[in-house]
Short mmCIF file of C-alpha atoms and ligand atoms in Angstrom, two decimals:
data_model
loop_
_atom_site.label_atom_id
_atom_site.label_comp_id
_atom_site.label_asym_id
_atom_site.label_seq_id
_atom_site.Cartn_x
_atom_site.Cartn_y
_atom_site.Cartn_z
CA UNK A 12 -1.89 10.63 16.36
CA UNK A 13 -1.76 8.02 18.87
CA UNK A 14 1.24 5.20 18.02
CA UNK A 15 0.89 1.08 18.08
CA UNK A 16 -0.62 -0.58 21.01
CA UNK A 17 2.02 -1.42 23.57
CA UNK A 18 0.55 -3.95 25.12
CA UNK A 19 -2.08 -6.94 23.25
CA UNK A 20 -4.45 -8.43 25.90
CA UNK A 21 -6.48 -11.34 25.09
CA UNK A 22 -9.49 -10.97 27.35
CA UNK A 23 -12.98 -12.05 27.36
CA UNK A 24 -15.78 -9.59 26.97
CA UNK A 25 -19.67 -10.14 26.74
CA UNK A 26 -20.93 -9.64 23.53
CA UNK A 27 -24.73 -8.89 22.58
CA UNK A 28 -25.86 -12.19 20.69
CA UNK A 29 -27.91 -10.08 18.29
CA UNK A 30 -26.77 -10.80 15.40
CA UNK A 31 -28.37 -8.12 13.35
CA UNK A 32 -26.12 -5.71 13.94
CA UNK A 33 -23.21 -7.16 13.68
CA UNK A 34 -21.97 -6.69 10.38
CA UNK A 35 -20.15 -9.41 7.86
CA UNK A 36 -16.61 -8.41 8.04
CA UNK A 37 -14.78 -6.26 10.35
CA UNK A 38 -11.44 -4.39 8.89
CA UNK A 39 -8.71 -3.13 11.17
CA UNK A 40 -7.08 -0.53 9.48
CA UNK A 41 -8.31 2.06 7.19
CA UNK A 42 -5.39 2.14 4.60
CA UNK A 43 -5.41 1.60 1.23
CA UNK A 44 -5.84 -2.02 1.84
CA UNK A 45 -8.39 -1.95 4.39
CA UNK A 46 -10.62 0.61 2.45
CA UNK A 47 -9.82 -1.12 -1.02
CA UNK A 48 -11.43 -4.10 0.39
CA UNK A 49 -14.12 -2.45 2.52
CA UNK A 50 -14.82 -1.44 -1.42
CA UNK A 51 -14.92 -4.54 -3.14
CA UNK A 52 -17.03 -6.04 -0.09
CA UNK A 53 -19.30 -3.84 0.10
CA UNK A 54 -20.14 -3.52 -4.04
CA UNK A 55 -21.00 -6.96 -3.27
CA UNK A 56 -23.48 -6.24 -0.81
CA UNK A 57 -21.35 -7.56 2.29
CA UNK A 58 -21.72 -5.05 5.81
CA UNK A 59 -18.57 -4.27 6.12
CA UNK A 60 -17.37 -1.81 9.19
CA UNK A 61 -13.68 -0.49 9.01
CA UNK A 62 -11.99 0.32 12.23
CA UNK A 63 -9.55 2.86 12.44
CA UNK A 64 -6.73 4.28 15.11
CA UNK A 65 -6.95 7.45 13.68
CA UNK A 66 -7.81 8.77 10.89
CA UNK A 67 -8.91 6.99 7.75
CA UNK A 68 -5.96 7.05 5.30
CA UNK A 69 -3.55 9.02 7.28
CA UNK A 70 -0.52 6.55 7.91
CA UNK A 71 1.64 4.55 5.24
CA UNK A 72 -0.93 5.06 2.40
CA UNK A 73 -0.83 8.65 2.82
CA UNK A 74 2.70 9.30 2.55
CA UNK A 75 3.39 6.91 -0.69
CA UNK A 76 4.34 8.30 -3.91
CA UNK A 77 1.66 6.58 -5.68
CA UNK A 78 4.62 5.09 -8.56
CA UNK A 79 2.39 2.52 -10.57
CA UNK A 80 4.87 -0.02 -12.30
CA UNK A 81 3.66 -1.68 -15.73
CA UNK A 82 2.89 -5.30 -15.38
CA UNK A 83 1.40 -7.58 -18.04
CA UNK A 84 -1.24 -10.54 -16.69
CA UNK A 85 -1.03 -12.35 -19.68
CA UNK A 86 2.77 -13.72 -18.94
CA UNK A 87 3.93 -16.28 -16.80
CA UNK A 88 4.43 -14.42 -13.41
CA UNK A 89 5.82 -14.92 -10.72
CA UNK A 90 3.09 -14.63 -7.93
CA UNK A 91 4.16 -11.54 -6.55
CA UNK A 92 4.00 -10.26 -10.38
CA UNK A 93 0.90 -11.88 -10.81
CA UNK A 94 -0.49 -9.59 -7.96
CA UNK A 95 0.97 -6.66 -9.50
CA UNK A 96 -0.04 -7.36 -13.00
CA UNK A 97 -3.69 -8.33 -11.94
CA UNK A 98 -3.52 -4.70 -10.18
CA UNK A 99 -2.33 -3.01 -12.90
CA UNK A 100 -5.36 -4.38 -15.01
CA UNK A 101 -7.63 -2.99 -12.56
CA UNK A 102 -6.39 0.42 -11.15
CA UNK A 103 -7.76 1.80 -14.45
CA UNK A 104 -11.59 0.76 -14.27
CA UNK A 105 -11.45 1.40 -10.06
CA UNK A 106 -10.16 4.99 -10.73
CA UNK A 107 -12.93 5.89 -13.18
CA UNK A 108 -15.69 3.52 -10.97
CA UNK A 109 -14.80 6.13 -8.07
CA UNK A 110 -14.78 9.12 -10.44
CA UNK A 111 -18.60 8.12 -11.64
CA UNK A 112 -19.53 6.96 -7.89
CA UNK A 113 -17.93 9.60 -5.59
CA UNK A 114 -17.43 12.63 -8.46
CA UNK A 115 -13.72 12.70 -7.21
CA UNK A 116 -10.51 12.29 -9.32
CA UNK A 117 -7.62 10.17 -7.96
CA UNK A 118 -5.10 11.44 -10.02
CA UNK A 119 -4.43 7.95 -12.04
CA UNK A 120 -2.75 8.60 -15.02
CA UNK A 121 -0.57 6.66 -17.53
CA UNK A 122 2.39 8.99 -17.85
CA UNK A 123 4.94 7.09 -18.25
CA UNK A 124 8.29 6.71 -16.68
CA UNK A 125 12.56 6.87 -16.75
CA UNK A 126 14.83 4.26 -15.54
CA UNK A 127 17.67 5.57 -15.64
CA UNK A 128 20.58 2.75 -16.27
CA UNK A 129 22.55 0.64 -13.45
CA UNK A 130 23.10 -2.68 -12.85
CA UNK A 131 19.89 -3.26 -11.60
CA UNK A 132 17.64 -1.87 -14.33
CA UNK A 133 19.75 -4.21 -16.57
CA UNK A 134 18.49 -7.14 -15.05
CA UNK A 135 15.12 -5.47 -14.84
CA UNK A 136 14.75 -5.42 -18.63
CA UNK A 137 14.88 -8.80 -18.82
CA UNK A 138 12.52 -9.33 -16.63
CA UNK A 139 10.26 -7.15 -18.30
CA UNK A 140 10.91 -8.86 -21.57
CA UNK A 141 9.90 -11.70 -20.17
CA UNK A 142 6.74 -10.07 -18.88
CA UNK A 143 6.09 -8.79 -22.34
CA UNK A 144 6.34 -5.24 -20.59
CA UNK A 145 6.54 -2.39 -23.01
CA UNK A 146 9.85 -0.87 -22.87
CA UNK A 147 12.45 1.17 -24.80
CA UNK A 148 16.26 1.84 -24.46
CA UNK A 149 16.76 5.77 -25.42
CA UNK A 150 19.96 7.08 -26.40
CA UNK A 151 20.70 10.65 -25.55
CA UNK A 152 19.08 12.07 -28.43
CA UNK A 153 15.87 10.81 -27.88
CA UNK A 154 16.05 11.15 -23.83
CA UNK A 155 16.31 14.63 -24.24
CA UNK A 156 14.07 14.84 -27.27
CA UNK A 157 11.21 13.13 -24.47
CA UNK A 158 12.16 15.32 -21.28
CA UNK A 159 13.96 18.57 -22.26
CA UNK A 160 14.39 19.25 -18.55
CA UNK A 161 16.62 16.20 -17.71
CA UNK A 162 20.24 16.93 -16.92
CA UNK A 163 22.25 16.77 -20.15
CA UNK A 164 24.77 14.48 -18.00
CA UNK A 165 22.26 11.57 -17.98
CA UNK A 166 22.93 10.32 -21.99
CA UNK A 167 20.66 7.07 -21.48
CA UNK A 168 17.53 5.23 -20.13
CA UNK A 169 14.52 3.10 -20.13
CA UNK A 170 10.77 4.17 -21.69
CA UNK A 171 8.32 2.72 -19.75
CA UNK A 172 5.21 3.85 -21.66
CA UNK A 173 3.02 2.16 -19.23
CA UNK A 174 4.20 3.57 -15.86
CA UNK A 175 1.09 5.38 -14.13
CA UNK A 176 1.13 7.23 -10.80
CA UNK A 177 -1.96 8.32 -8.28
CA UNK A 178 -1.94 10.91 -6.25
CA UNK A 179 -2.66 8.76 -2.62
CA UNK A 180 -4.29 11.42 -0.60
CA UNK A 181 -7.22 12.01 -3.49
CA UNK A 182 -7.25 8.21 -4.23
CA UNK A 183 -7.97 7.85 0.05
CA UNK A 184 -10.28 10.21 -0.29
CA UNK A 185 -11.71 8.64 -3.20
CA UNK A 186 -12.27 5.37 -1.44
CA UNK A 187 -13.26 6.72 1.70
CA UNK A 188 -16.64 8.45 -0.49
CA UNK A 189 -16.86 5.27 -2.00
CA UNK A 190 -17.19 3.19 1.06
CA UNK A 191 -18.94 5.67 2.50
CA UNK A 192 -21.33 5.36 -0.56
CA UNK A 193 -22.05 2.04 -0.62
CA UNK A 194 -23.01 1.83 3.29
CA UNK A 195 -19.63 0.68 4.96
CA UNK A 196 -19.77 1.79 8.11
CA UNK A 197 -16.60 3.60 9.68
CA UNK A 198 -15.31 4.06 12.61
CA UNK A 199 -12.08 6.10 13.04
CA UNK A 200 -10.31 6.43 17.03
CA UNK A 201 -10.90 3.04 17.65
CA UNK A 202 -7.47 1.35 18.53
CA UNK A 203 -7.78 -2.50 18.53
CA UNK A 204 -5.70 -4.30 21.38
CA UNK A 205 -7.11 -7.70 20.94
CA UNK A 206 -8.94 -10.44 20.53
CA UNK A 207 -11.97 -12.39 22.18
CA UNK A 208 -11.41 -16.38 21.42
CA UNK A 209 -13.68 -19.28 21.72
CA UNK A 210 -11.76 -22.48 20.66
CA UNK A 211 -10.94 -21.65 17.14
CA UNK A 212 -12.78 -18.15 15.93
CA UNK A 213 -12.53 -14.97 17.12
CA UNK A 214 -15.76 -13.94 18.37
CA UNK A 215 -14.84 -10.19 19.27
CA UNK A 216 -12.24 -7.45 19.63
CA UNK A 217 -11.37 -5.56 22.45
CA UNK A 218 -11.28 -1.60 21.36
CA UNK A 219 -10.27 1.42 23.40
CA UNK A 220 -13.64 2.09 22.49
CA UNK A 221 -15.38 -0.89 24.00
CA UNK A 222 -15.97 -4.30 22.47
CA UNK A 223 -16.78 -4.94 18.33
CA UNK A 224 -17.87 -8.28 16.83
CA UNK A 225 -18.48 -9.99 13.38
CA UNK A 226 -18.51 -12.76 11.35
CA UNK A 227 -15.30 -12.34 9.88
CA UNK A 228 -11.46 -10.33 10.37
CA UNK A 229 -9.65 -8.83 8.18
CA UNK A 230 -6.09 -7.34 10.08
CA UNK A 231 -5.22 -4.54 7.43
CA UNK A 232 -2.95 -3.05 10.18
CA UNK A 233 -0.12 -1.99 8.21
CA UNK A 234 3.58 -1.59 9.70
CA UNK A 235 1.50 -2.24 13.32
CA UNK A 236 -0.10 -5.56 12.49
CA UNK A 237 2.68 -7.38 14.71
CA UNK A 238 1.62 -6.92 18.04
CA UNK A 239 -1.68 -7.93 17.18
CA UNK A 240 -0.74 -11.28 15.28
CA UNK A 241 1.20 -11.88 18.01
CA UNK A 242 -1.96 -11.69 20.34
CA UNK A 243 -3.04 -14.83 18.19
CA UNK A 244 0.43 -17.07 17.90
CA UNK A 245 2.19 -15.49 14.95
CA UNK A 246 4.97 -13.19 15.01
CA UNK A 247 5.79 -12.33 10.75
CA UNK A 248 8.14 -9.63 11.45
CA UNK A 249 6.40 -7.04 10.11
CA UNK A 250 8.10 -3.70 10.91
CA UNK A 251 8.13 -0.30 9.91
CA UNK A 252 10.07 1.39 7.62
CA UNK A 253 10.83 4.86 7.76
CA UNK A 254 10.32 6.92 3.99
CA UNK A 255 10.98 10.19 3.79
CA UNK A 256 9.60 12.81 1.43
CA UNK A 257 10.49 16.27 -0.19
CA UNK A 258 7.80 18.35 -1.75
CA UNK A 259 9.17 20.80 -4.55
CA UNK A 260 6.58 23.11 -6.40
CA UNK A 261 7.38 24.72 -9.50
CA UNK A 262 4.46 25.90 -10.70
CA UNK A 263 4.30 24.50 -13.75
CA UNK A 264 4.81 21.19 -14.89
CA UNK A 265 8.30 20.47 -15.83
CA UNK A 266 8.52 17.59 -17.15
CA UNK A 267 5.78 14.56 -17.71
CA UNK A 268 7.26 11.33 -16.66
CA UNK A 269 8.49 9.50 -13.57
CA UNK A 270 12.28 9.54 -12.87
CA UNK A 271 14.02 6.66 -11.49
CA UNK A 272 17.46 6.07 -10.19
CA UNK A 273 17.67 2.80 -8.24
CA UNK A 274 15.35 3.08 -5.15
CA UNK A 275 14.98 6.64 -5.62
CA UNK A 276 12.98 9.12 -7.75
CA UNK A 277 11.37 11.96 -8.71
CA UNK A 278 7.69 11.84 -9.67
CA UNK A 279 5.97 15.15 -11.17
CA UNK A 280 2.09 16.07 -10.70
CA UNK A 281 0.58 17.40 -13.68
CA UNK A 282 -0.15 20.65 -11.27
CA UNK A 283 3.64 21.67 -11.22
CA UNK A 284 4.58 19.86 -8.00
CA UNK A 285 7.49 17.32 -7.86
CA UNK A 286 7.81 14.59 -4.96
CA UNK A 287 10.77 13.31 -4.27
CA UNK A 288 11.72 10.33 -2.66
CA UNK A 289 12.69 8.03 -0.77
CA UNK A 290 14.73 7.07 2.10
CA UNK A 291 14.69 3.57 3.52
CA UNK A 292 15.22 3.77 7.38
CA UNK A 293 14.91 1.19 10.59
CA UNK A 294 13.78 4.26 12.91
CA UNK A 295 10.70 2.75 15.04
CA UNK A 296 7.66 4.12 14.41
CA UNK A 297 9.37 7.62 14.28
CA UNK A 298 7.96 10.08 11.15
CA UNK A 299 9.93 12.98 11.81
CA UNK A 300 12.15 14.03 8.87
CA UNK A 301 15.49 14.48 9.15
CA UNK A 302 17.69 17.61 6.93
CA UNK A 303 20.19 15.22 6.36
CA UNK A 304 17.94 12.71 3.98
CA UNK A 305 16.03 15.89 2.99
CA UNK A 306 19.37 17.49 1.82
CA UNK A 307 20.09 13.92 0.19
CA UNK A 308 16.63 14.26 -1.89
CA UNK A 309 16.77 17.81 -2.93
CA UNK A 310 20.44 16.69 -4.49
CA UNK A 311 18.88 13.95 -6.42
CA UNK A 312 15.98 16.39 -7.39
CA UNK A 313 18.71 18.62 -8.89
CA UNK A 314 20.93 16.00 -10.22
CA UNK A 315 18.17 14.27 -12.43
CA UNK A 316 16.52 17.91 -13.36
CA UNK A 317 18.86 20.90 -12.52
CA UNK A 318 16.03 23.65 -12.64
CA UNK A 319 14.73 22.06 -9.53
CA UNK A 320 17.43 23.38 -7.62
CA UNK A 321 15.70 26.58 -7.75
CA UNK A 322 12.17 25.35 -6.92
CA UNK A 323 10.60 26.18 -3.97
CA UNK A 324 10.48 23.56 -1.03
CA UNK A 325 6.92 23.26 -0.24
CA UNK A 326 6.57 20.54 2.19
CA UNK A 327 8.65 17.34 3.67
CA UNK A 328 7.07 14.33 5.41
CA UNK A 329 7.62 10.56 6.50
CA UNK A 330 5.63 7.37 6.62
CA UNK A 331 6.29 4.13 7.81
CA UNK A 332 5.77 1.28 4.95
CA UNK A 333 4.95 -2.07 6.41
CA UNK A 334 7.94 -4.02 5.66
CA UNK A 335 8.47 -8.07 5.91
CA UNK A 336 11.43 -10.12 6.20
CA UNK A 337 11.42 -11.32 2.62
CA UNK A 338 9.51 -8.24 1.29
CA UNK A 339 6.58 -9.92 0.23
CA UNK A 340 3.01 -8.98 1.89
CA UNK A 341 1.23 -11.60 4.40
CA UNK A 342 -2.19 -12.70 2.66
CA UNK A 343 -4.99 -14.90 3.51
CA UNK A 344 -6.26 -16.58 6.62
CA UNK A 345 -4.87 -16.62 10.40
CA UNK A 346 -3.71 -20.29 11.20
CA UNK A 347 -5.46 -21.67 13.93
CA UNK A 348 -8.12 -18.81 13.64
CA UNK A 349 -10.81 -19.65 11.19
CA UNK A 350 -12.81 -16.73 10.91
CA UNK A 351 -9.64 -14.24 11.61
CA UNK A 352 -7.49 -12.91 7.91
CA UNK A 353 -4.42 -11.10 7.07
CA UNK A 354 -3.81 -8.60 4.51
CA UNK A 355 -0.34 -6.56 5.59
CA UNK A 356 3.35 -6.27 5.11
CA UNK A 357 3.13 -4.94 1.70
CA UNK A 358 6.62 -2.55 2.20
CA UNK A 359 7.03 -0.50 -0.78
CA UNK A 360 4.28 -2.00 -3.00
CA UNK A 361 1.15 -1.54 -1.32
CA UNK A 362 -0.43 1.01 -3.43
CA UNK A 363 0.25 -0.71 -6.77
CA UNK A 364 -0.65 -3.89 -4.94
CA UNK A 365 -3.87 -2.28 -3.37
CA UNK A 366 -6.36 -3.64 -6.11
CA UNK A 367 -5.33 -6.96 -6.50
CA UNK A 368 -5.13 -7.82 -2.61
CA UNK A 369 -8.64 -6.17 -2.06
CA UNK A 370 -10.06 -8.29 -4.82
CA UNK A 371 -8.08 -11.89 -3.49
CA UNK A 372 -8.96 -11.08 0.28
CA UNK A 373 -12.63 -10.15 -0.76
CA UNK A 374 -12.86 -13.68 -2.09
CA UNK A 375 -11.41 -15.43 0.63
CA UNK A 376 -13.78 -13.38 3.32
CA UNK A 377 -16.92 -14.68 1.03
CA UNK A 378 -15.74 -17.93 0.71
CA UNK A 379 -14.83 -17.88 -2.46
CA UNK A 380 -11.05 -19.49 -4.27
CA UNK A 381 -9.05 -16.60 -4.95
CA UNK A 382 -7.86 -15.56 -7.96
CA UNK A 383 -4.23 -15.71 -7.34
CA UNK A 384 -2.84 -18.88 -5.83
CA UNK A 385 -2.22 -16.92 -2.04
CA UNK A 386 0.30 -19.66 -1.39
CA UNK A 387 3.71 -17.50 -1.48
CA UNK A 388 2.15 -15.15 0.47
CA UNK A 389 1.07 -17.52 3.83
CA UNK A 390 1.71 -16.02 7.01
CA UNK A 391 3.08 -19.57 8.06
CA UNK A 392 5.12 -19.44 4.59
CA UNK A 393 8.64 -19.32 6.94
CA UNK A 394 8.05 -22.43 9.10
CA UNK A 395 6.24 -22.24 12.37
CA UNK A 396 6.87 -18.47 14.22
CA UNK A 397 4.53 -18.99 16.90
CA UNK A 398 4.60 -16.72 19.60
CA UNK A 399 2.06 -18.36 21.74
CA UNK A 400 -0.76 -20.13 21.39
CA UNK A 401 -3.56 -19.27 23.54
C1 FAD B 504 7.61 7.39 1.47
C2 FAD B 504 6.83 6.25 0.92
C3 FAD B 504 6.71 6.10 -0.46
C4 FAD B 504 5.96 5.04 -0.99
N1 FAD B 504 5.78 4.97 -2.33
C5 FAD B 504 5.01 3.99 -2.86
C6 FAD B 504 4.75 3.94 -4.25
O1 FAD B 504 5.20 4.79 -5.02
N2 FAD B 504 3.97 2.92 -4.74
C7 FAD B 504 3.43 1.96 -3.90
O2 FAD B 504 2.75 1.07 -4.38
N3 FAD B 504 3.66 2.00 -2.58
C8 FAD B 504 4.43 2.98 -2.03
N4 FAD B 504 4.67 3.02 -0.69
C9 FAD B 504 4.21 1.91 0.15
C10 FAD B 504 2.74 2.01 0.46
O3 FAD B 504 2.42 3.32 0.83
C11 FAD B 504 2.38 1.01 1.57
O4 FAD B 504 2.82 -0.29 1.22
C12 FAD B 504 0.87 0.96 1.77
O5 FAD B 504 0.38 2.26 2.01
C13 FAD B 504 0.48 0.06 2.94
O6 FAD B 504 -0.90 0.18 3.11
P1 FAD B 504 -1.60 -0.38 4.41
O7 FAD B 504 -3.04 -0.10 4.26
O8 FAD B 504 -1.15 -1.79 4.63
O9 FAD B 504 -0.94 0.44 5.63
P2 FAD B 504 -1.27 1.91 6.21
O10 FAD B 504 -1.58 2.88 5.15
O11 FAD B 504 -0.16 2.25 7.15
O12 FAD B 504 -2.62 1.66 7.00
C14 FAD B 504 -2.68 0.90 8.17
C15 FAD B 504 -3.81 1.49 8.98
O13 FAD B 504 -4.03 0.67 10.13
C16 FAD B 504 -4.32 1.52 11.23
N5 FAD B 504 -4.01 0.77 12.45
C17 FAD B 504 -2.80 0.32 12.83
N6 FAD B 504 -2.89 -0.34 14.01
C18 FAD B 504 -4.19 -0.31 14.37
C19 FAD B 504 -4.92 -0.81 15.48
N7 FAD B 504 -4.32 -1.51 16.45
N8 FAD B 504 -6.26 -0.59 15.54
C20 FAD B 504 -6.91 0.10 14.55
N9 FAD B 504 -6.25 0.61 13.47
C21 FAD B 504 -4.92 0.41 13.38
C22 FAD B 504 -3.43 2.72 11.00
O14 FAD B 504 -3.88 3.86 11.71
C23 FAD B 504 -3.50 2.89 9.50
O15 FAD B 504 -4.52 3.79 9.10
C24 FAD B 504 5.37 4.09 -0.12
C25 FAD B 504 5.45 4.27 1.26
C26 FAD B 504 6.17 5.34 1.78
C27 FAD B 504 6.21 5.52 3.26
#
């Protein structure tokens, strides 16, 4: 898999002025948030194409865990809650839209989830109060009455009734069909490494592939969407961060719910598998694994559920989530590029976050206000970072 573009070149190309082909909206970067929103377009009868790198759905969006955090709409929010919540309220009619569309399954279910107790999760319940998010303290009777198979050393946690998980590869694969469905057109090994101006639109993009135009731009670019903000003036900070991964399968389920412990957790697949993450490591755009963080995970794996310690290791892997310097995602439009949008930077959240940001960023690409005031989430939001402007 080829990595990010070294170099960003802002050249100027001929473009064919016929207009018919050239569709509504062009998305760079097939993740979950490029194809969410290829979606929503599209159902609304928008061309859409989605460029690729690589492969459609192979990077970040691939890797995640697919954790699905409750949320409740109907509270006051903050507007990074507000994005979850509004998510959270539609993962459940998406899933079963792609089910009848496509005939394929993402995995979403509601089943629930373990925090187990720390200083943190303290201060998370009362945020979750506030929220008005379902949740139970469980002493140890009743934490081993729900999951039999946690260690009889953990006496106390959190019920989250409402946690859900997806399983990301089936959900790609899911919107991939979708799109595919509805007419989007895709294009995968087709590396952007710029832009074509005129005054202040961007009229084209210069591909490995040769040159693409639309009306519109939507950079769903993921932990690589620096280099080519940059190309336009901005410089976010978006970087990658390294997550790794450990696979367990045990044949048959063990227990139902996710397990938390601070960052980390173990979340089990109705099919007997058990994933179990995460690290969270400044390593480049490296996805190797590494035994030591692997060893790290397995420990936790056999901490929270000892029988794991005799499951068999059935894969490891990394991915690279798109962090930002205050860990909220970059949303809405380019400054100084009218036609040209942002969607990226969503670190550990985009997943849960997918829905929501498809359905804001299709409104902004038709014109329309979106539902969620964006303003928290402005890629100018920490002063002016201008690289350069062209
Ligand atoms: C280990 C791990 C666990 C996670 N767990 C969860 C979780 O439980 N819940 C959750 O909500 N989130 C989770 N996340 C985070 C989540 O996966 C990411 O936030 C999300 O996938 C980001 O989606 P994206 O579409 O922005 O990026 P990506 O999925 O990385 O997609 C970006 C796409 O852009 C393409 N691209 C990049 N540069 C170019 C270019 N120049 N030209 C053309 N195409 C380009 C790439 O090839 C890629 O396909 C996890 C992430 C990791 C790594």
């Amino acid at each position: 898999m080829s990595g990010p573009p070294n170099t960003v070149i802002l050249y100027r190309v001929k473009y064919n002025n016929g207009m018919s082909s050239q569709p509504d909206v062009c998305i760079i970067g097939g993740g979950v948030i490029g194809l969410t929103t290829a979606y929503f377009l599209a159902r609304d009868g928008i061309q859409v194409e989605v460029l690729d790198k690589g492969d459609f759905g192979q990077e970040a969006s691939w890797a995640g865990a697919g954790i699905l955090p409750p949320g409740s709409p109907s509270a006051t929010l903050s507007p990074y809650d507000q994005l979850r919540a509004q998510s959270v309220a539609l993962f459940p009619s998406l899933s079963s839209e792609l089910r009848e569309r496509t005939g394929l399954d993402n995995g979403f279910v509601r089943c629930g989830g373990l925090e187990f107790l720390g200083e943190d999760e303290a201060a998370a319940a009362e945020e979750w109060r506030g929220e008005g998010i379902a949740f139970e303290v469980l002493d140890t009777k009743a934490l081993h009455r729900l999951e039999p198979a946690v260690s009889k050393e953990l006496t106390t946690a959190y019920h989250l009734p409402e946690m859900a998980q997806v399983r990301n590869p089936r959900h790609l694969h899911a919107l991939l069909a979708g799109c595919r469905a509805l007419g989007v057109q895709l294009t995968p090994g087709c590396p952007v490494h710029g832009f074509e101006r005129q005054e202040d639109r961007v009229v084209g993009l210069r591909t490995s592939t040769g040159p693409r135009s639309a009306r519109r731009f939507l950079l769903a670019t993921g932990a690589w969407s620096d280099p080519l903000l940059e190309a336009v003036g901005w410089q976010p900070g978006i970087h990658p961060v390294r997550g790794q991964i450990a696979l367990l399968n045990t044949g048959a389920a063990l227990f139902r719910r996710v397990l938390c412990l601070g960052k980390r957790y173990l979340v089990p697949r109705p099919d007997g598998r058990v994933l179990i993450g995460s690290t969270e490591e400044t390593s480049g755009f490296d996805k190797r694994t590494t035994s030591e963080a692997i060893a790290g995970l397995l420990n936790l794996a056999k901490s929270l559920v000892p029988a794991l310690g005799q499951a068999p290791l059935e894969r490891c892997w990394a991915g690279l989530r798109p962090g930002s310097p205050d860990g909220l995602p970059f949303l809405g439009a380019v400054p100084g590029c009218e036609n040209l949008f942002v969607a990226a930077g969503h670190f550990r959240s985009g997943i849960q976050l997918s829905p929501a940001t498809a359905l804001v960023m299709k409104q902004l690409l038709t014109g329309q206000r979106p539902a969620i005031s964006l303003d928290a989430f402005r890629l100018d939001r920490n002063g002016p970072r201008r690289a350069f402007r062209s």
